[in-house]
Tab-separated table of C-alpha atoms in Angstrom:
chain	number	residue	atom	x	y	z
A	1	ILE	CA	201.555	94.644	162.255
A	2	VAL	CA	199.619	97.294	160.173
A	3	HIS	CA	198.673	95.679	157.279
A	4	PRO	CA	198.089	91.889	158.271
A	5	SER	CA	195.720	91.034	155.246
A	6	VAL	CA	198.578	91.085	153.107
A	7	SER	CA	201.876	89.922	155.488
A	8	PRO	CA	202.436	86.411	155.553
A	9	TRP	CA	202.032	86.204	159.252
A	10	GLY	CA	198.577	88.085	159.213
A	11	VAL	CA	197.057	86.037	156.476
A	12	ARG	CA	198.013	82.944	158.614
A	13	ALA	CA	196.218	84.320	161.464
A	14	PHE	CA	193.521	85.793	160.107
A	15	THR	CA	192.822	82.565	157.926
A	16	GLY	CA	193.132	80.595	161.281
A	17	TYR	CA	190.688	83.119	163.111
A	18	LEU	CA	188.359	84.446	160.830
A	19	GLY	CA	188.298	82.024	157.719
A	20	SER	CA	189.235	82.467	154.327
A	21	ASP	CA	186.967	85.359	153.708
A	22	GLU	CA	189.296	88.266	152.907
A	23	LYS	CA	186.159	90.800	153.031
A	24	GLU	CA	185.986	89.909	156.607
A	25	TRP	CA	190.365	90.358	157.289
A	26	LYS	CA	189.970	94.005	155.947
A	27	LYS	CA	187.471	94.647	158.796
A	28	HIS	CA	190.525	94.245	161.309
A	29	ASP	CA	193.016	95.577	159.193
A	30	ALA	CA	194.305	99.000	160.321
A	31	ALA	CA	195.778	99.938	156.736
A	32	GLU	CA	192.963	98.769	154.857
A	33	LEU	CA	190.524	100.535	157.185
A	34	LEU	CA	192.457	103.772	156.790
A	35	LYS	CA	192.720	103.246	153.122
A	36	SER	CA	188.446	103.070	153.076
A	37	GLY	CA	188.372	106.614	154.647
A	38	HIS	CA	187.705	105.085	158.403
A	39	PHE	CA	190.288	107.406	160.013
A	40	HIS	CA	190.761	108.339	163.454
A	41	PRO	CA	189.805	111.965	164.744
A	42	ALA	CA	193.583	112.579	166.535
A	43	ASN	CA	196.849	112.138	165.609
A	44	ILE	CA	198.323	108.259	165.832
A	45	LEU	CA	202.036	107.685	167.338
A	46	VAL	CA	203.829	104.701	165.880
A	47	HIS	CA	207.687	103.893	167.042
A	48	GLN	CA	208.937	101.377	164.867
A	49	GLY	CA	212.483	99.772	165.493
A	50	LEU	CA	214.715	99.995	162.332
A	51	SER	CA	216.553	96.863	163.546
A	52	ASP	CA	213.346	94.745	163.881
A	53	GLU	CA	214.200	91.524	161.938
A	54	PHE	CA	210.357	91.667	160.688
A	55	LEU	CA	210.105	95.226	159.588
A	56	GLU	CA	209.822	94.525	155.745
A	57	LYS	CA	208.141	91.586	155.082
A	58	GLU	CA	205.571	91.528	158.087
A	59	LEU	CA	205.245	94.737	159.949
A	60	MET	CA	204.841	96.982	157.016
A	61	THR	CA	204.597	100.187	158.619
A	62	GLU	CA	205.261	102.361	155.704
A	63	ASP	CA	201.555	101.296	154.518
A	64	LEU	CA	199.960	103.542	157.159
A	65	LYS	CA	201.421	106.603	155.367
A	66	VAL	CA	199.232	106.262	151.972
A	67	SER	CA	195.837	106.998	153.847
A	68	GLY	CA	196.166	110.531	154.609
A	69	GLN	CA	195.589	109.913	158.509
A	70	ASP	CA	197.284	112.274	160.936
A	71	LEU	CA	200.292	110.140	161.844
A	72	ARG	CA	203.518	110.409	163.541
A	73	LEU	CA	206.014	107.745	162.735
A	74	LYS	CA	209.276	107.419	164.291
A	75	TYR	CA	211.696	105.431	162.911
A	76	VAL	CA	214.392	104.569	165.635
A	77	GLU	CA	217.813	103.140	165.209
A	78	GLY	CA	219.290	100.145	166.821
A	79	TYR	CA	215.721	99.131	168.195
A	80	ASP	CA	213.682	95.552	167.365
A	81	HIS	CA	210.185	95.235	168.614
A	82	SER	CA	211.381	93.583	172.104
A	83	TYR	CA	210.483	94.640	175.357
A	84	PHE	CA	213.328	97.071	175.756
A	85	PHE	CA	211.831	98.991	172.912
A	86	ILE	CA	208.730	99.218	174.326
A	87	LEU	CA	210.244	100.145	178.143
A	88	SER	CA	212.405	102.909	176.179
A	89	PHE	CA	209.236	104.483	174.440
A	90	ILE	CA	206.255	103.841	176.569
A	91	GLU	CA	206.320	107.105	178.325
A	92	GLU	CA	205.708	108.858	175.169
A	93	HIS	CA	202.916	106.836	174.204
A	94	ILE	CA	201.374	107.138	177.541
A	95	SER	CA	201.729	111.016	177.215
A	96	HIS	CA	200.415	111.036	173.910
A	97	HIS	CA	197.344	109.100	174.577
A	98	SER	CA	196.381	110.709	177.727
A	99	LYS	CA	195.895	114.238	175.553
A	100	TYR	CA	192.762	112.116	173.832
A	101	LEU	CA	191.267	110.791	176.921
């Protein structure tokens, strides 16, 4: 969930963990942090399964694209966000992150 301060699940979670102050939520919301200019100096890699039932209403992956952050967003047909999805792409993510350590 890249924009939890506006997704239904994120709003419930933030309210439960952080209270009702929406300004506090934004400090923990990737999309809001990027929108406010808190960019990461490296490229961000995101894989997203197009068969994920939560894609449109909860995950809000597209919201990362509006910020100007250097981003590689890879949509993958036939995947949700199960263990098999993670197993299928973990090697690429480990390789990606190891460049920046």
